[in-house]
Amino acid sequence: MPEPWWKSAVIYQIYPRSFADTGGDGVGDLRGIADHLDHLAWLGVDAIWLSPIYPSPMADFGYDVSDYCDIDPTFGTLADFDDLLERAHAAAIKVIVDWVPNHTSDQHPWFVEARSSRQAPKRDWYVWRDGDPATPPNNWRAAFSDEPAWTWDAATEQWYLRLFLAEQPDLNWANPEVVEAMHGVLRFWLDRGVDGFRMDVIHALGKDPALPDWPDELAGIPASALNDHESTHGILRDLRRLLDGYPGDRMMVGEVYLLSTAKVAKYYGAGDELHLAFNFPPLYAPWEAGPWKKRIDRTFEELDPIGAWPTWVLSNHDNPRHRTRYGGSEARARAAAVLLLTMRGTPFLFQGEEFGLEDAVIPPERVVDPGGRDGCRAPIPWTADADHGWSGRDPWLPWPPEPDARNAATLAADSQSILHLYRRLLALRRASPALRLGSWQALEAGPDTLAYRRAAGDDERVVILNYGDAPIAIEGSAADTARRLVVQVASDGRGEGRLFDGTVAGSAAVVLGKGET
Ligand code: GLC
């Protein structure tokens, strides 16, 4: 049996509001994505994941959905979506859409009905509790604020649960009608031809029916980062059966926002739940060898025994970009690209990391996200022109730093740019069975380094990363293996095509192999 596509794929996250605008309103749209498929094909990604594009009041910029089966006019129409899907497939790029099953918008007709009276047929599609308006039903906290995870509905005099904003009431997945309705949503998109789903806060769907308090020491953590109830696994097995009933290896990758790889591992089930799960502890690791080694070891220790395939993410729309987190250095961002694209597992890129973008500086009067995540969501500069390829109005958020230099056109014209580094790494990965699906073995290379060997059959690659700022001569088990290999890609371009000389520059990484590439 050939391995499913998503194991060897590199998946590129698009945050549609900020990718490319054709409508002239300063907000990106589906046509903008279609217009830039050539960039993605040239870069060499296998699939795109679109953050939510559905009708939404945008309290959480699309993660508050008011209709799961349509497109928000800001982004275009269903016809635009079909066109994008067709053009992406023609370019051999798969398309994954975001699915937000834990909560709807408070403007979704389901919630409008549910809220209308205690007797409303859809009342039980959400989670309601009695109480007095001064005392929330339990000590759960919402995300993005210090507020309780409950909102008092004055008209019907009950609390409703919302792990995020008050505008995002939680659905009641214990109600079979909710399950059926949400399965219908998946079928709607599967029938249209999507290749899979990124499933938002998937670990939160099943809740302890007693909704008990968290112990005091956990009570300050948002409930959405704690909820880990058994009942979610049955929900996931049903979703898996639904997807597997379609031809073509449709895939679901779940956002399991539990900051423990052991907990994340459970959401793969016995190969009958999520195909892939995000594992965020590495994203939160500092730019240091020790913490990275620990998190990599932990990932393989937890996932390998159960046959689960890892994922690797450095940046997304919820966290400061990794270049920013790692101190702003381009050298580190380049070394990080080598790490991300040579790991064993499925890498996820976030739009703009191939341009070495940092977070935008957002002046207080332009902050729009309730969770303070605007910086990483800044628009993508496509050209060096004044409008950076964004037709018409200024974009909805300020530009990231140095858009005159860090834009697609300028970087494409420079063969030494970080953009070309990403492209070469993607090409190397695609051509190498060892990097795509091969084994992973740790090597010793000395202090401040991370080194590993990837192998499949005769194909062998060695990766050495120097986290320190000073150049190093490598030692240990990596040294002997490495000296007979050729530098295929160096994050700083040094020594490419030559026999490895045993040294790695500060904040740099190399990929070594038997021949030139
Ligand atoms: C996920 C999304 C985030 C969103 C939240 C609520 O964590 O990644 O952007 O705000 O869920 O839907």
XYZ file of C-alpha atoms and ligand atoms in Angstrom:
529
model
C 0.000 0.000 0.000
C 1.444 3.409 -0.885
C 1.608 5.831 2.024
C -1.192 8.430 2.080
C -0.305 11.810 0.547
C -0.492 13.726 3.820
C 2.467 11.866 5.311
C 4.947 13.213 2.799
C 3.183 16.490 2.121
C 4.277 19.968 3.139
C 1.154 21.929 4.038
C 0.971 25.718 3.754
C -1.428 27.668 5.945
C -3.205 30.586 4.323
C -4.841 33.208 6.500
C -7.177 34.501 3.775
C -7.737 37.998 5.190
C -4.041 38.712 4.861
C -2.861 36.736 1.856
C -3.847 38.732 -1.224
C -6.617 41.195 -2.059
C -8.263 41.523 -5.440
C -11.415 43.336 -4.294
C -9.673 46.576 -3.336
C -11.130 46.599 0.187
C -7.845 45.938 1.971
C -8.901 42.427 2.986
C -7.640 39.327 1.199
C -10.015 37.093 -0.744
C -10.353 33.746 -2.550
C -9.473 35.206 -5.931
C -6.325 36.607 -4.398
C -5.381 33.080 -3.373
C -6.143 31.727 -6.852
C -4.001 34.494 -8.372
C -1.017 33.426 -6.270
C -1.196 29.676 -6.800
C 1.775 30.071 -9.116
C 3.848 31.230 -6.141
C 2.811 28.158 -4.150
C 3.487 25.775 -7.028
C 6.895 27.408 -7.639
C 7.685 27.127 -3.930
C 6.739 23.444 -4.070
C 4.092 22.979 -1.393
C 1.716 20.027 -1.663
C -1.370 21.412 0.026
C -2.907 24.578 1.389
C -5.007 24.939 4.516
C -7.385 27.890 4.453
C -8.291 29.509 7.766
C -12.093 30.075 7.910
C -13.754 31.600 4.870
C -17.368 31.177 5.988
C -19.934 33.874 6.706
C -18.999 35.364 10.043
C -19.565 38.510 12.091
C -15.744 38.351 12.493
C -15.697 38.737 16.265
C -12.861 36.167 16.084
C -12.042 36.837 12.416
C -13.893 33.872 11.003
C -13.564 31.438 13.899
C -17.098 32.542 14.788
C -19.078 30.936 11.968
C -22.665 31.968 11.208
C -23.116 29.603 8.226
C -20.889 26.575 7.696
C -21.958 26.007 4.099
C -21.270 29.300 2.373
C -18.509 31.859 1.829
C -18.332 35.242 3.538
C -18.833 38.001 0.921
C -15.522 39.516 2.097
C -13.800 36.461 0.637
C -16.018 35.872 -2.395
C -18.606 33.280 -3.333
C -18.996 29.516 -3.520
C -18.252 29.845 -7.237
C -14.936 31.520 -6.366
C -14.216 28.649 -3.998
C -14.977 26.026 -6.657
C -12.739 27.884 -9.063
C -9.907 28.027 -6.538
C -10.293 24.318 -5.798
C -10.191 23.447 -9.468
C -7.167 25.615 -10.153
C -5.332 24.318 -7.091
C -5.977 20.722 -8.115
C -4.801 21.499 -11.643
C -1.551 22.734 -10.063
C -1.336 19.484 -8.002
C -2.062 21.385 -4.786
C -4.550 19.872 -2.362
C -6.963 22.055 -0.420
C -7.848 21.688 3.240
C -10.478 23.881 4.840
C -10.866 24.884 8.468
C -13.786 23.373 10.351
C -14.857 25.030 13.582
C -17.004 22.472 15.408
C -16.637 23.465 19.061
C -18.684 26.640 18.802
C -20.738 28.672 16.372
C -21.176 32.405 16.157
C -23.894 33.804 18.401
C -25.416 35.017 15.098
C -25.698 31.488 13.682
C -29.409 30.704 13.123
C -28.996 27.650 15.372
C -28.006 29.819 18.317
C -30.488 32.563 17.506
C -33.202 29.911 17.705
C -31.717 28.197 20.776
C -31.547 31.480 22.614
C -35.105 32.501 21.761
C -36.682 30.499 24.600
C -35.984 27.650 26.982
C -38.458 25.558 24.965
C -36.835 26.229 21.590
C -36.280 22.977 19.664
C -32.568 23.754 19.333
C -32.128 24.893 22.949
C -30.178 21.724 23.746
C -27.804 22.226 20.788
C -25.848 24.447 23.171
C -24.810 24.094 26.803
C -27.130 25.877 29.237
C -27.079 25.930 33.029
C -29.298 27.435 35.706
C -27.906 29.744 38.317
C -27.963 33.287 39.488
C -26.561 36.042 37.312
C -23.727 36.742 39.757
C -22.338 33.200 40.019
C -21.167 31.284 36.951
C -21.908 27.531 37.058
C -18.248 26.547 37.523
C -14.729 27.996 37.685
C -13.890 27.552 34.006
C -12.144 30.494 32.359
C -12.599 31.691 28.798
C -9.700 32.140 26.382
C -8.527 35.692 25.435
C -9.648 37.298 28.727
C -9.975 36.778 32.466
C -13.677 36.266 32.058
C -15.588 33.150 33.077
C -16.334 30.682 30.273
C -20.022 31.485 30.751
C -22.331 34.243 29.578
C -25.610 35.075 31.288
C -28.570 35.226 28.932
C -30.837 37.760 30.589
C -33.894 37.016 28.433
C -34.091 33.313 29.292
C -32.258 33.559 32.613
C -29.681 30.855 32.076
C -25.947 30.737 31.519
C -24.467 29.428 28.271
C -21.011 27.954 27.974
C -18.444 29.608 25.721
C -14.825 28.579 25.975
C -13.822 31.561 23.803
C -15.720 34.830 23.284
C -19.280 35.488 24.397
C -19.975 35.625 20.634
C -18.824 31.964 20.339
C -21.297 29.735 22.215
C -20.157 26.099 22.581
C -22.162 23.465 20.748
C -23.437 20.487 22.726
C -21.813 17.485 21.039
C -23.670 15.133 23.405
C -26.776 15.938 21.344
C -27.042 13.575 18.328
C -28.753 16.298 16.279
C -25.645 18.452 16.570
C -23.498 15.521 15.482
C -25.720 14.893 12.471
C -25.798 18.575 11.475
C -22.028 18.888 11.710
C -21.509 15.656 9.758
C -23.664 17.267 7.098
C -21.268 20.209 7.003
C -18.323 17.891 6.419
C -20.189 16.102 3.629
C -21.027 19.429 2.015
C -17.316 20.259 1.624
C -16.190 16.708 0.883
C -18.761 16.496 -1.904
C -17.363 19.746 -3.307
C -13.968 18.067 -3.472
C -11.900 19.315 -0.560
C -9.013 17.091 0.476
C -9.525 17.422 4.179
C -10.045 19.570 7.222
C -8.092 21.380 9.849
C -10.298 20.883 12.888
C -10.387 23.749 15.341
C -9.934 23.013 19.102
C -10.998 19.460 18.446
C -10.089 18.170 21.915
C -12.773 20.399 23.408
C -15.815 18.818 21.726
C -16.654 16.246 24.395
C -17.220 17.658 27.859
C -17.681 16.045 31.231
C -21.485 16.184 31.592
C -21.070 17.256 35.222
C -18.919 20.236 34.138
C -16.912 20.002 37.383
C -14.616 22.758 38.664
C -10.939 22.488 37.849
C -8.667 22.148 40.853
C -7.685 25.614 42.124
C -4.150 25.457 40.734
C -5.529 25.054 37.192
C -8.336 27.551 37.484
C -6.306 30.369 35.908
C -5.749 28.408 32.675
C -8.383 28.771 29.930
C -10.715 25.768 29.981
C -10.084 25.318 26.253
C -6.492 24.307 27.093
C -7.575 21.790 29.766
C -10.677 20.043 28.464
C -9.652 16.465 27.632
C -12.739 14.307 28.040
C -13.096 10.651 27.037
C -16.288 11.308 25.052
C -14.353 13.210 22.360
C -12.765 9.987 21.156
C -16.059 8.435 20.077
C -16.912 11.650 18.251
C -13.572 11.457 16.446
C -14.005 7.803 15.466
C -17.307 8.727 13.808
C -15.649 11.620 11.974
C -12.854 9.314 10.829
C -15.350 6.803 9.435
C -17.115 9.599 7.609
C -13.891 10.840 5.966
C -12.609 7.356 5.206
C -15.877 6.668 3.398
C -14.728 9.076 0.676
C -12.157 8.139 -1.956
C -8.771 9.837 -2.132
C -7.364 9.799 1.396
C -9.286 12.760 2.783
C -7.417 13.939 5.848
C -8.207 15.560 9.155
C -5.591 17.368 11.193
C -6.785 18.382 14.607
C -5.804 21.353 16.659
C -5.275 19.595 19.985
C -4.323 22.528 22.143
C -3.164 20.505 25.135
C 0.441 21.341 25.825
C 1.519 17.748 26.464
C 2.566 15.405 23.683
C 1.325 12.411 25.710
C -2.155 13.943 25.731
C -1.983 14.863 22.038
C -1.061 11.254 21.189
C -4.415 9.967 22.459
C -6.234 11.869 19.736
C -4.778 9.603 17.055
C -6.708 6.762 18.759
C -5.758 3.316 17.532
C -5.259 4.717 14.049
C -9.008 5.351 13.980
C -9.239 8.976 15.124
C -7.284 11.980 13.772
C -4.923 11.321 10.869
C -2.692 14.100 12.200
C -2.659 16.255 15.296
C -0.840 19.489 15.980
C 1.679 19.114 18.766
C 2.476 22.561 20.137
C 5.213 21.965 22.754
C 7.961 22.333 20.095
C 6.404 25.616 18.933
C 6.821 26.937 22.461
C 10.431 25.752 22.788
C 13.024 28.533 22.930
C 15.795 28.688 20.312
C 18.102 26.356 22.255
C 19.389 22.862 21.603
C 18.411 21.297 24.951
C 14.690 22.117 24.941
C 14.413 21.193 21.261
C 16.084 17.810 21.777
C 13.769 17.073 24.655
C 10.651 17.925 22.700
C 11.741 15.983 19.635
C 12.557 12.912 21.735
C 9.237 13.210 23.530
C 7.383 13.444 20.215
C 8.859 10.230 18.839
C 8.584 8.441 22.209
C 4.873 9.172 22.391
C 3.898 8.802 18.744
C 6.068 6.015 17.311
C 4.780 3.194 19.550
C 1.202 3.878 18.467
C 2.080 4.299 14.790
C 1.061 7.983 14.815
C 2.654 10.365 12.325
C 3.972 13.635 13.815
C 3.368 17.187 12.643
C 5.762 20.139 12.963
C 4.711 23.772 13.173
C 6.826 26.819 13.958
C 4.329 29.565 13.153
C 0.598 30.010 12.718
C -2.079 32.660 13.032
C -2.283 32.360 16.835
C 1.313 32.998 17.885
C 4.053 35.512 17.203
C 6.024 34.396 14.144
C 9.028 32.216 14.953
C 11.519 34.683 13.519
C 10.139 37.220 15.982
C 10.144 34.728 18.858
C 13.724 33.739 18.103
C 14.918 37.345 18.421
C 14.456 38.629 14.872
C 17.587 37.096 13.375
C 17.309 36.033 9.746
C 20.109 33.502 10.276
C 18.011 31.736 12.913
C 14.926 31.838 10.699
C 16.972 30.177 7.948
C 18.326 27.499 10.276
C 14.790 26.925 11.580
C 13.601 26.331 8.005
C 16.165 23.534 7.676
C 14.929 21.991 10.909
C 11.244 22.222 10.006
C 11.682 20.791 6.520
C 13.956 17.885 7.449
C 12.025 16.532 10.428
C 10.227 13.203 10.352
C 6.554 14.098 10.107
C 4.347 16.524 8.217
C 5.568 20.144 8.288
C 3.124 23.052 8.265
C 4.331 26.394 6.929
C 2.561 29.635 7.759
C 2.147 32.129 4.924
C 5.055 34.547 4.747
C 7.576 32.524 6.707
C 9.203 31.783 3.342
C 9.850 35.547 3.101
C 11.422 35.593 6.551
C 8.640 37.842 7.833
C 8.543 39.059 11.384
C 5.430 40.210 13.202
C 4.135 43.650 12.339
C 4.287 46.274 15.047
C 0.646 47.150 15.700
C -0.007 50.603 17.154
C -2.602 50.443 19.956
C -5.274 52.163 17.848
C -4.978 49.469 15.173
C -5.295 46.447 17.456
C -8.367 44.504 16.323
C -7.989 40.944 17.625
C -9.448 40.206 21.059
C -6.585 37.747 21.602
C -3.861 40.259 20.620
C -2.654 38.130 17.688
C -2.615 40.831 15.006
C 1.174 40.946 14.575
C 1.496 37.557 12.870
C -1.601 38.233 10.768
C -0.117 41.217 8.930
C -0.663 41.298 5.154
C 1.770 39.538 2.799
C 3.826 41.991 0.724
C 3.958 40.682 -2.856
C 5.902 43.446 -4.590
C 8.247 46.331 -3.778
C 5.654 48.856 -5.054
C 3.982 51.254 -2.640
C 0.880 49.041 -2.409
C 2.958 45.820 -2.265
C 0.610 44.191 -4.734
C -2.515 44.955 -2.687
C -4.898 46.700 -5.030
C -6.499 49.826 -3.743
C -6.865 50.647 -0.092
C -4.381 50.084 2.695
C -4.717 46.599 4.102
C -6.673 45.947 7.272
C -3.468 45.587 9.320
C -0.107 47.350 9.033
C 2.701 45.822 6.951
C 5.283 43.578 8.566
C 8.818 45.066 8.898
C 10.805 46.004 5.761
C 8.133 45.239 3.163
C 10.273 46.974 0.527
C 12.872 44.232 0.877
C 10.889 41.327 2.328
C 8.373 40.843 -0.438
C 7.859 38.020 -2.908
C 9.178 39.822 -5.993
C 12.377 41.179 -4.435
C 13.230 37.886 -2.757
C 12.472 35.839 -5.878
C 15.042 37.916 -7.766
C 17.802 37.033 -5.267
C 18.930 33.418 -5.484
C 20.529 33.640 -2.008
C 17.328 34.819 -0.309
C 15.465 32.941 2.404
C 12.687 32.377 -0.131
C 15.062 30.424 -2.372
C 16.305 28.520 0.671
C 12.731 27.362 1.400
C 12.289 26.403 -2.230
C 15.511 24.384 -2.312
C 14.629 22.621 0.932
C 11.200 21.726 -0.406
C 12.737 20.362 -3.598
C 15.330 18.385 -1.638
C 12.655 16.943 0.605
C 10.483 15.969 -2.328
C 13.400 14.204 -4.052
C 14.611 12.350 -0.954
C 12.828 9.226 0.338
C 14.879 9.572 3.540
C 13.579 13.083 4.237
C 10.018 12.332 3.199
C 9.294 9.132 5.036
C 12.601 7.743 6.302
C 13.790 6.874 9.783
C 15.110 9.452 12.244
C 18.079 8.850 14.483
C 19.713 11.306 16.877
C 23.443 11.976 16.478
C 25.854 13.707 18.845
C 27.577 16.785 17.444
C 28.611 18.773 20.527
C 27.185 21.518 22.753
C 24.497 23.835 21.340
C 23.899 21.503 18.410
C 21.114 19.288 17.203
C 22.074 16.538 14.764
C 20.185 13.662 13.207
C 20.303 11.139 10.444
C 17.401 10.375 8.156
C 17.546 7.177 6.117
C 15.425 5.108 3.730
C 17.051 2.292 1.761
C 20.241 3.703 0.218
C 19.150 7.268 0.730
C 20.815 8.892 3.714
C 20.830 12.528 4.888
C 22.437 14.082 7.913
C 21.262 17.378 9.394
C 23.370 19.436 11.789
C 22.062 22.596 13.402
C 24.136 25.037 15.446
C 21.900 26.978 17.863
C 24.834 29.017 19.149
C 25.892 32.340 17.646
C 29.545 31.290 17.203
C 30.830 28.884 14.539
C 31.612 25.372 15.767
C 33.680 22.362 14.773
C 31.421 19.383 15.258
C 32.431 16.411 17.376
C 30.790 13.162 18.523
C 28.971 10.557 16.489
C 27.927 13.037 13.795
C 31.526 13.917 12.954
C 32.585 10.613 11.358
C 29.372 10.139 9.409
C 29.325 13.748 8.271
C 32.849 14.080 6.937
C 32.240 11.714 4.051
C 29.092 13.601 2.983
C 28.493 16.603 0.751
C 26.755 19.840 1.822
C 23.513 19.808 -0.137
C 21.862 22.782 1.512
C 23.410 25.195 3.998
C 21.153 27.773 5.607
C 23.875 30.401 5.000
C 24.821 29.009 1.575
C 28.365 28.212 2.752
C 30.139 25.221 1.229
C 27.203 23.931 -0.799
C 28.191 21.249 -3.291
C 31.475 20.527 -1.446
C 32.550 17.834 0.976
C 31.517 18.862 4.506
C 34.507 20.429 6.306
C 33.300 19.621 9.813
C 32.266 23.147 10.766
C 28.915 24.891 10.990
C 28.566 28.678 11.164
C 26.759 30.351 14.070
C 22.933 30.103 13.909
C 23.201 27.919 10.820
C 22.207 24.443 9.704
C 23.349 22.071 6.984
C 21.807 19.134 5.179
C 24.407 16.597 4.069
C 24.036 13.759 1.630
C 26.002 11.384 -0.536
C 26.081 13.418 -3.729
C 25.388 16.961 -4.780
C 21.642 16.679 -4.194
C -8.321 28.054 17.575
C -7.926 28.968 16.453
C -7.975 30.373 16.957
C -9.382 30.676 17.399
C -9.862 29.669 18.427
C -11.329 29.757 18.635
O -7.410 28.082 18.622
O -6.685 28.610 15.946
O -7.569 31.293 15.982
O -9.435 31.959 17.943
O -9.609 28.357 18.021
O -12.006 29.267 17.510
